[in-house]
C-alpha cells in the first residue's frame, strides 16, 4: 500500500521510522555522561602534615555544672551567689579528644531523634546518637601556637574546595557555604539505620561531616546512590587525624555501629549561594563545544526543531488502540528532588544533573525548546507470591512435626489435615515479591519551568485583573502520563531498581488467592518540548 503524502510504501515508512525514532535518539543523546567528574559522595582523611585539626581546640557552651564540675577547663563565675545546678559554662578540649573528655561532652548532650513523616522520634533501635546544637559548639585556634588561622579559614580554603571538587560543585565568585548544624557523638554501639538527610534550610543540597580526632573503630558510613553502594571508613586514622565526609541530600546512608571508642563529628549543611544558577556544576559549560556527546544532542534537537522526525500514528499493542507519538518527553534524572526543591527551579539541581542540563540549556534555547522539571511517580501493581510462600511455610511446619514424631519414637507417617491445623499456623509474614504484573502507570506532578514557576499558573505580574480582582491560580494536580512507554526516557527507567514504597494487601488464604502487591518508585524528570507545541503540551502536563 502506498503512502500518498510521501510516495513510500507503509513497510518502507516503518523501517525508516525505526531507524530515526526521536525518542530513541534523544534518550541515547541525553544518557551520555558528558564527562561529569564529580561523585554523589566524598571522603578524605587529612595527613599529619596537612593537620586539619592541629593547633585547634573544641569549645562547648551552656552545659550542666553538676556534670562537668571536675573538668579543669570549665569557666565558672565565682562571684555568682546563686546555687543553681545549671549555669553558663564552657568546656574546652584540645585535640585529640580522649575518652574522659568525650564522656564529659556526652553529659551535656541529648539523645538525637530521627524524622518519621512530619514528626521526630527518639528510638535507639533506629538511631543511637548523642547530639549538641551547632550554636553551642565552636572550634577556635589554640593560641599557644602562633600563626594558627581561624577554623572558618580552614573550612573555606581547605575543606570546601576539596568537597566541592569531589561532588562536582563549581567554586565561583559565590561559592557554597558551610553552616554548622550539630555535633554528633557515637559511643560504642552507636549507629544510624539507612536514611536520607532532609533539607534543613533553603538552598541546602549536601551534608558535610568533619570527623574529629577521637580514636574509635567501626562507625563506617555506607552510602548508596542509583543502585551503587560505597563504604566510607576513616576509623583507622581516627586517633590523631581529622577526616571529612560529604554526600548529596538524596544519598541514602547508614552509620554502622561503633565497635570501640567514640566517634565525634561536626555535621554541616552545604548551602548553594549563587542565585539563578544550577547547583552544582563541576565542568563549566561551553555552548560552542565540539564535544562529540554534545554535538550528538545538538543534531537530535536540530532535526526535531526542523520536523525531520515523523510523528506518525502508531499502534499501541498493549491496549490495541492507536495514538500519535507525543511531542514532549520526560527524561529521568539521576537525583530525586522534592516539590520544595523544584520550586527553586534550576538552582536545586545536583551533580551530574546540573552539569548535564547546563550543557543542554543553551542548545535547547538556540533551537526553540522549552525545558522544565517535574516529579515522576511509577506504580507497578500485581500478584504477590505470598500464597506460594505460605504453602512452603506450611510444608516446612509439617516436616518439623514429622521430625518431632520420629524423635519421640512415634510412628512415622504422613501428616494430614486431621492432625495438623494449618489455619492455626497463621499467615506468612516474611518477605514477598511480585510474580505477575497486572498494571503499571506513570504519574507526573509539580511541573515547573527552570525558574521554579509552576506551569499553568500566572506570573506575579499578571496576578491582577484589569478590574483589580486577583486571578485564581490553577491547581496543579498529579497527572497520569498516557502512553508513558513513548514519553518517559529512557524506556523502563526503574528496571532493577528497589521500590521507594511498597503496599501489600491480602484477605487471608481461605480462598487460595494471592495478595495484591503494589510498588511505588519516585524520580525527578527533565521535561523537554518545542515552544511551538506549548499550548498543546501544558494541559497534558498539568491536567488543566
Tab-separated table of N, CA and C in Angstrom, residues 188-317:
chain	number	residue	atom	x	y	z
A	188	UNK	N	30.237	3.399	71.925
A	188	UNK	CA	30.190	2.004	71.476
A	188	UNK	C	28.752	1.515	71.302
A	189	UNK	N	28.467	0.948	70.134
A	189	UNK	CA	27.117	0.509	69.800
A	189	UNK	C	26.307	1.561	69.081
A	190	UNK	N	26.772	2.808	69.079
A	190	UNK	CA	26.049	3.882	68.416
A	190	UNK	C	25.968	3.671	66.914
A	191	UNK	N	24.818	3.999	66.326
A	191	UNK	CA	24.589	3.732	64.907
A	191	UNK	C	23.430	4.592	64.414
A	192	UNK	N	23.180	4.527	63.113
A	192	UNK	CA	22.023	5.178	62.495
A	192	UNK	C	21.659	4.357	61.268
A	193	UNK	N	20.435	3.799	61.252
A	193	UNK	CA	19.996	2.949	60.145
A	193	UNK	C	19.882	3.759	58.844
A	194	UNK	N	19.765	3.083	57.685
A	194	UNK	CA	19.739	3.794	56.402
A	194	UNK	C	18.674	4.881	56.358
A	195	UNK	N	19.053	6.043	55.839
A	195	UNK	CA	18.148	7.184	55.779
A	195	UNK	C	18.693	8.202	54.787
A	196	UNK	N	17.886	9.199	54.491
A	196	UNK	CA	18.306	10.338	53.681
A	196	UNK	C	18.208	11.596	54.526
A	197	UNK	N	19.112	12.537	54.299
A	197	UNK	CA	19.067	13.799	55.025
A	197	UNK	C	17.956	14.684	54.477
A	198	UNK	N	17.271	15.376	55.372
A	198	UNK	CA	16.258	16.329	54.949
A	198	UNK	C	16.915	17.666	54.630
A	199	UNK	N	16.213	18.468	53.839
A	199	UNK	CA	16.710	19.810	53.533
A	199	UNK	C	16.407	20.697	54.736
A	200	UNK	N	17.428	20.984	55.523
A	200	UNK	CA	17.226	21.677	56.798
A	200	UNK	C	17.117	23.183	56.643
A	201	UNK	N	17.517	23.711	55.517
A	201	UNK	CA	17.417	25.145	55.259
A	201	UNK	C	17.365	25.361	53.759
A	202	UNK	N	16.805	26.471	53.326
A	202	UNK	CA	16.696	26.755	51.898
A	202	UNK	C	18.076	26.755	51.251
A	203	UNK	N	18.169	26.089	50.110
A	203	UNK	CA	19.427	26.046	49.377
A	203	UNK	C	20.350	24.921	49.770
A	204	UNK	N	20.015	24.172	50.824
A	204	UNK	CA	20.885	23.065	51.235
A	204	UNK	C	20.802	21.947	50.204
A	205	UNK	N	21.953	21.457	49.755
A	205	UNK	CA	21.954	20.382	48.775
A	205	UNK	C	22.861	19.221	49.159
A	206	UNK	N	23.650	19.376	50.232
A	206	UNK	CA	24.540	18.291	50.644
A	206	UNK	C	24.859	18.429	52.128
A	207	UNK	N	25.366	17.335	52.689
A	207	UNK	CA	25.824	17.303	54.077
A	207	UNK	C	27.330	17.088	54.088
A	208	UNK	N	28.020	17.844	54.924
A	208	UNK	CA	29.461	17.686	55.108
A	208	UNK	C	29.711	17.329	56.566
A	209	UNK	N	30.453	16.250	56.799
A	209	UNK	CA	30.728	15.776	58.156
A	209	UNK	C	32.232	15.824	58.398
A	210	UNK	N	32.640	16.565	59.419
A	210	UNK	CA	34.044	16.596	59.835
A	210	UNK	C	34.189	15.655	61.027
A	211	UNK	N	34.877	14.538	60.822
A	211	UNK	CA	35.111	13.567	61.895
A	211	UNK	C	36.353	14.021	62.658
A	212	UNK	N	36.166	14.401	63.909
A	212	UNK	CA	37.251	14.966	64.714
A	212	UNK	C	38.178	13.870	65.235
A	213	UNK	N	39.431	14.199	65.532
A	213	UNK	CA	40.364	13.190	66.062
A	213	UNK	C	39.878	12.629	67.401
A	214	UNK	N	39.458	11.391	67.392
A	214	UNK	CA	38.998	10.687	68.592
A	214	UNK	C	39.025	9.203	68.254
A	215	UNK	N	39.874	8.458	68.899
A	215	UNK	CA	40.111	7.072	68.495
A	215	UNK	C	38.846	6.227	68.621
A	216	UNK	N	38.562	5.499	67.540
A	216	UNK	CA	37.417	4.585	67.540
A	216	UNK	C	37.598	3.567	66.422
A	217	UNK	N	36.832	2.502	66.508
A	217	UNK	CA	36.755	1.520	65.422
A	217	UNK	C	35.291	1.328	65.081
A	218	UNK	N	35.024	0.907	63.845
A	218	UNK	CA	33.637	0.813	63.393
A	218	UNK	C	33.134	2.180	62.982
A	219	UNK	N	31.812	2.323	62.934
A	219	UNK	CA	31.228	3.600	62.550
A	219	UNK	C	31.372	3.924	61.078
A	220	UNK	N	31.563	2.890	60.232
A	220	UNK	CA	31.677	3.133	58.797
A	220	UNK	C	30.356	3.703	58.262
A	221	UNK	N	30.457	4.532	57.240
A	221	UNK	CA	29.269	5.084	56.594
A	221	UNK	C	29.085	4.383	55.250
A	222	UNK	N	27.941	3.720	55.082
A	222	UNK	CA	27.605	3.069	53.819
A	222	UNK	C	26.705	4.023	53.032
A	223	UNK	N	27.158	4.458	51.866
A	223	UNK	CA	26.396	5.391	51.038
A	223	UNK	C	25.892	4.663	49.795
A	224	UNK	N	24.617	4.904	49.451
A	224	UNK	CA	24.000	4.249	48.299
A	224	UNK	C	23.329	5.294	47.430
A	225	UNK	N	23.626	5.235	46.130
A	225	UNK	CA	23.008	6.157	45.177
A	225	UNK	C	22.907	5.474	43.827
A	226	UNK	N	21.705	5.532	43.245
A	226	UNK	CA	21.463	4.945	41.921
A	226	UNK	C	21.888	3.480	41.868
A	227	UNK	N	21.620	2.741	42.943
A	227	UNK	CA	21.901	1.317	42.977
A	227	UNK	C	23.328	0.944	43.293
A	228	UNK	N	24.205	1.928	43.462
A	228	UNK	CA	25.610	1.656	43.754
A	228	UNK	C	25.920	2.041	45.197
A	229	UNK	N	26.651	1.165	45.910
A	229	UNK	CA	26.968	1.391	47.322
A	229	UNK	C	28.475	1.455	47.526
A	230	UNK	N	28.900	2.378	48.380
A	230	UNK	CA	30.312	2.506	48.748
A	230	UNK	C	30.414	2.594	50.268
A	231	UNK	N	31.570	2.205	50.800
A	231	UNK	CA	31.814	2.240	52.244
A	231	UNK	C	32.869	3.299	52.533
A	232	UNK	N	32.529	4.256	53.382
A	232	UNK	CA	33.450	5.318	53.784
A	232	UNK	C	33.919	5.020	55.205
A	233	UNK	N	35.162	4.583	55.335
A	233	UNK	CA	35.707	4.171	56.635
A	233	UNK	C	36.949	5.002	56.936
A	234	UNK	N	36.876	5.820	57.977
A	234	UNK	CA	38.014	6.673	58.344
A	234	UNK	C	38.509	6.352	59.751
A	235	UNK	N	38.085	5.215	60.287
A	235	UNK	CA	38.383	4.907	61.689
A	235	UNK	C	39.852	4.556	61.933
A	236	UNK	N	40.540	4.030	60.922
A	236	UNK	CA	41.908	3.545	61.147
A	236	UNK	C	42.864	4.661	61.570
A	237	UNK	N	42.599	5.893	61.139
A	237	UNK	CA	43.474	7.022	61.483
A	237	UNK	C	42.803	7.997	62.445
A	238	UNK	N	41.762	7.530	63.130
A	238	UNK	CA	40.939	8.450	63.911
A	238	UNK	C	41.606	8.957	65.181
A	239	UNK	N	42.653	8.288	65.658
A	239	UNK	CA	43.266	8.686	66.929
A	239	UNK	C	43.886	10.071	66.843
A	240	UNK	N	44.568	10.366	65.734
A	240	UNK	CA	45.299	11.625	65.639
A	240	UNK	C	44.828	12.531	64.502
A	241	UNK	N	44.145	11.962	63.491
A	241	UNK	CA	43.855	12.719	62.276
A	241	UNK	C	42.371	13.030	62.138
A	242	UNK	N	42.081	14.149	61.474
A	242	UNK	CA	40.709	14.520	61.163
A	242	UNK	C	40.348	14.092	59.753
A	243	UNK	N	39.072	13.812	59.523
A	243	UNK	CA	38.595	13.375	58.209
A	243	UNK	C	37.347	14.161	57.829
A	244	UNK	N	37.066	14.182	56.531
A	244	UNK	CA	35.887	14.872	56.020
A	244	UNK	C	35.108	13.921	55.122
A	245	UNK	N	33.810	13.818	55.358
A	245	UNK	CA	32.896	13.046	54.528
A	245	UNK	C	31.830	14.000	53.997
A	246	UNK	N	31.268	13.691	52.840
A	246	UNK	CA	30.202	14.527	52.290
A	246	UNK	C	29.348	13.696	51.346
A	247	UNK	N	28.084	14.075	51.212
A	247	UNK	CA	27.172	13.415	50.276
A	247	UNK	C	25.994	14.337	50.001
A	248	UNK	N	25.396	14.147	48.815
A	248	UNK	CA	24.199	14.906	48.470
A	248	UNK	C	23.035	14.461	49.349
A	249	UNK	N	22.042	15.342	49.523
A	249	UNK	CA	20.956	15.062	50.458
A	249	UNK	C	20.099	13.870	50.045
A	250	UNK	N	20.093	13.503	48.759
A	250	UNK	CA	19.263	12.369	48.352
A	250	UNK	C	20.027	11.048	48.365
A	251	UNK	N	21.248	11.061	48.880
A	251	UNK	CA	22.027	9.825	49.003
A	251	UNK	C	21.588	9.087	50.268
A	252	UNK	N	21.233	7.832	50.117
A	252	UNK	CA	20.888	7.010	51.277
A	252	UNK	C	22.183	6.603	51.976
A	253	UNK	N	22.248	6.810	53.285
A	253	UNK	CA	23.473	6.468	54.003
A	253	UNK	C	23.143	5.860	55.363
A	254	UNK	N	24.055	5.041	55.835
A	254	UNK	CA	23.885	4.342	57.105
A	254	UNK	C	25.190	4.415	57.884
A	255	UNK	N	25.094	4.761	59.161
A	255	UNK	CA	26.263	4.740	60.040
A	255	UNK	C	26.247	3.417	60.793
A	256	UNK	N	27.224	2.575	60.507
A	256	UNK	CA	27.304	1.268	61.149
A	256	UNK	C	27.711	1.419	62.620
A	257	UNK	N	27.415	0.423	63.458
A	257	UNK	CA	27.723	0.532	64.887
A	257	UNK	C	29.208	0.769	65.157
A	258	UNK	N	29.471	1.667	66.101
A	258	UNK	CA	30.835	1.880	66.582
A	258	UNK	C	31.216	0.694	67.459
A	259	UNK	N	32.359	0.094	67.190
A	259	UNK	CA	32.782	-1.101	67.927
A	259	UNK	C	33.524	-0.747	69.213
A	260	UNK	N	34.338	0.286	69.157
A	260	UNK	CA	35.082	0.714	70.343
A	260	UNK	C	35.409	2.187	70.213
A	261	UNK	N	35.657	2.835	71.345
A	261	UNK	CA	35.989	4.246	71.329
A	261	UNK	C	34.776	5.115	71.068
A	262	UNK	N	35.044	6.351	70.644
A	262	UNK	CA	33.976	7.326	70.433
A	262	UNK	C	34.186	8.044	69.102
A	263	UNK	N	33.141	8.041	68.286
A	263	UNK	CA	33.168	8.754	67.003
A	263	UNK	C	32.509	10.119	67.219
A	264	UNK	N	33.297	11.183	67.117
A	264	UNK	CA	32.812	12.545	67.357
A	264	UNK	C	32.913	13.326	66.048
A	265	UNK	N	31.823	13.946	65.642
A	265	UNK	CA	31.805	14.603	64.337
A	265	UNK	C	30.998	15.892	64.386
A	266	UNK	N	31.335	16.805	63.494
A	266	UNK	CA	30.568	18.025	63.274
A	266	UNK	C	29.828	17.889	61.949
A	267	UNK	N	28.516	18.094	61.973
A	267	UNK	CA	27.699	17.979	60.769
A	267	UNK	C	27.363	19.372	60.248
A	268	UNK	N	27.725	19.618	58.988
A	268	UNK	CA	27.481	20.923	58.361
A	268	UNK	C	26.467	20.777	57.229
A	269	UNK	N	25.647	21.808	57.038
A	269	UNK	CA	24.799	21.916	55.858
A	269	UNK	C	25.592	22.637	54.772
A	270	UNK	N	25.626	22.071	53.573
A	270	UNK	CA	26.280	22.731	52.442
A	270	UNK	C	25.195	23.443	51.641
A	271	UNK	N	25.300	24.766	51.550
A	271	UNK	CA	24.207	25.596	51.046
A	271	UNK	C	24.627	26.327	49.774
A	272	UNK	N	23.760	26.254	48.766
A	272	UNK	CA	24.002	26.945	47.498
A	272	UNK	C	23.848	28.453	47.693
A	273	UNK	N	24.776	29.233	47.154
A	273	UNK	CA	24.767	30.676	47.406
A	273	UNK	C	24.813	31.512	46.137
A	274	UNK	N	24.597	30.880	44.970
A	274	UNK	CA	24.644	31.626	43.712
A	274	UNK	C	23.249	31.694	43.109
A	275	UNK	N	22.580	32.851	43.142
A	275	UNK	CA	21.212	32.953	42.622
A	275	UNK	C	21.139	32.644	41.134
A	276	UNK	N	20.010	32.019	40.744
A	276	UNK	CA	19.705	31.769	39.331
A	276	UNK	C	20.739	30.923	38.608
A	277	UNK	N	21.456	30.106	39.353
A	277	UNK	CA	22.410	29.186	38.751
A	277	UNK	C	22.143	27.788	39.285
A	278	UNK	N	22.275	26.775	38.427
A	278	UNK	CA	22.091	25.404	38.925
A	278	UNK	C	23.220	25.021	39.859
A	279	UNK	N	22.925	24.086	40.758
A	279	UNK	CA	23.962	23.661	41.693
A	279	UNK	C	23.960	22.153	41.742
A	280	UNK	N	25.112	21.547	41.665
A	280	UNK	CA	26.390	22.164	41.325
A	280	UNK	C	26.817	21.752	39.935
A	281	UNK	N	27.791	22.420	39.375
A	281	UNK	CA	28.383	22.068	38.085
A	281	UNK	C	29.893	22.088	38.253
A	282	UNK	N	30.535	21.008	37.908
A	282	UNK	CA	31.996	20.959	38.047
A	282	UNK	C	32.683	21.481	36.794
A	283	UNK	N	32.177	21.057	35.650
A	283	UNK	CA	32.777	21.457	34.381
A	283	UNK	C	31.994	22.628	33.800
A	284	UNK	N	32.627	23.771	33.620
A	284	UNK	CA	31.946	24.945	33.104
A	284	UNK	C	31.458	24.673	31.685
A	285	UNK	N	30.152	24.826	31.430
A	285	UNK	CA	29.612	24.505	30.111
A	285	UNK	C	30.051	25.506	29.048
A	286	UNK	N	30.236	25.022	27.857
A	286	UNK	CA	30.598	25.865	26.724
A	286	UNK	C	29.618	25.576	25.595
A	287	UNK	N	28.717	26.510	25.279
A	287	UNK	CA	27.697	26.260	24.261
A	287	UNK	C	28.289	25.920	22.902
A	288	UNK	N	29.518	26.309	22.651
A	288	UNK	CA	30.126	26.090	21.340
A	288	UNK	C	31.059	24.890	21.334
A	289	UNK	N	30.980	24.072	22.378
A	289	UNK	CA	31.891	22.941	22.455
A	289	UNK	C	31.695	21.990	21.285
A	290	UNK	N	32.765	21.382	20.856
A	290	UNK	CA	32.697	20.398	19.784
A	290	UNK	C	32.701	18.984	20.349
A	291	UNK	N	32.472	18.871	21.667
A	291	UNK	CA	32.440	17.557	22.289
A	291	UNK	C	31.458	16.662	21.542
A	292	UNK	N	31.862	15.432	21.287
A	292	UNK	CA	31.062	14.519	20.471
A	292	UNK	C	29.675	14.285	21.055
A	293	UNK	N	29.583	14.164	22.382
A	293	UNK	CA	28.294	13.876	23.006
A	293	UNK	C	27.363	15.082	22.910
A	294	UNK	N	27.905	16.280	23.121
A	294	UNK	CA	27.093	17.486	22.997
A	294	UNK	C	26.672	17.692	21.552
A	295	UNK	N	27.566	17.398	20.640
A	295	UNK	CA	27.286	17.534	19.220
A	295	UNK	C	26.157	16.606	18.797
A	296	UNK	N	26.140	15.425	19.380
A	296	UNK	CA	25.091	14.452	19.061
A	296	UNK	C	23.732	14.965	19.520
A	297	UNK	N	23.684	15.548	20.713
A	297	UNK	CA	22.433	16.105	21.222
A	297	UNK	C	21.978	17.264	20.350
A	298	UNK	N	22.912	18.107	19.942
A	298	UNK	CA	22.573	19.241	19.082
A	298	UNK	C	21.930	18.758	17.779
A	299	UNK	N	22.475	17.696	17.212
A	299	UNK	CA	21.933	17.155	15.963
A	299	UNK	C	20.493	16.691	16.140
A	300	UNK	N	20.221	15.979	17.244
A	300	UNK	CA	18.866	15.479	17.504
A	300	UNK	C	17.885	16.636	17.655
A	301	UNK	N	18.250	17.656	18.440
A	301	UNK	CA	17.339	18.780	18.668
A	301	UNK	C	17.131	19.600	17.398
A	302	UNK	N	18.169	19.739	16.597
A	302	UNK	CA	18.019	20.469	15.336
A	302	UNK	C	17.056	19.739	14.404
A	303	UNK	N	17.168	18.415	14.324
A	303	UNK	CA	16.261	17.634	13.471
A	303	UNK	C	14.830	17.712	13.985
A	304	UNK	N	14.667	17.641	15.305
A	304	UNK	CA	13.332	17.748	15.905
A	304	UNK	C	12.740	19.129	15.602
A	305	UNK	N	13.544	20.164	15.764
A	305	UNK	CA	13.071	21.526	15.524
A	305	UNK	C	12.639	21.721	14.071
A	306	UNK	N	13.342	21.080	13.150
A	306	UNK	CA	13.028	21.208	11.729
A	306	UNK	C	11.971	20.205	11.269
A	307	UNK	N	11.380	19.470	12.220
A	307	UNK	CA	10.328	18.484	11.932
A	307	UNK	C	10.817	17.386	10.996
A	308	UNK	N	12.070	16.998	11.161
A	308	UNK	CA	12.607	15.933	10.323
A	308	UNK	C	12.276	14.551	10.869
A	309	UNK	N	11.717	14.509	12.078
A	309	UNK	CA	11.203	13.247	12.608
A	309	UNK	C	9.715	13.183	12.306
A	310	UNK	N	9.243	11.999	11.952
A	310	UNK	CA	7.839	11.808	11.621
A	310	UNK	C	7.062	11.421	12.869
A	311	UNK	N	6.035	12.212	13.210
A	311	UNK	CA	5.154	11.874	14.323
A	311	UNK	C	3.931	11.162	13.759
A	312	UNK	N	4.133	9.931	13.345
A	312	UNK	CA	3.058	9.179	12.715
A	312	UNK	C	2.194	8.494	13.763
A	313	UNK	N	1.015	8.113	13.354
A	313	UNK	CA	0.142	7.339	14.219
A	313	UNK	C	0.707	5.938	14.345
A	314	UNK	N	0.852	5.466	15.579
A	314	UNK	CA	1.446	4.159	15.813
A	314	UNK	C	0.504	3.314	16.649
A	315	UNK	N	0.626	2.015	16.513
A	315	UNK	CA	-0.234	1.095	17.245
A	315	UNK	C	0.344	0.822	18.625
A	316	UNK	N	-0.518	0.886	19.632
A	316	UNK	CA	-0.143	0.538	20.992
A	316	UNK	C	-0.607	-0.889	21.237
A	317	UNK	N	0.329	-1.824	21.235
A	317	UNK	CA	-0.027	-3.241	21.280
A	317	UNK	C	-0.788	-3.615	22.541
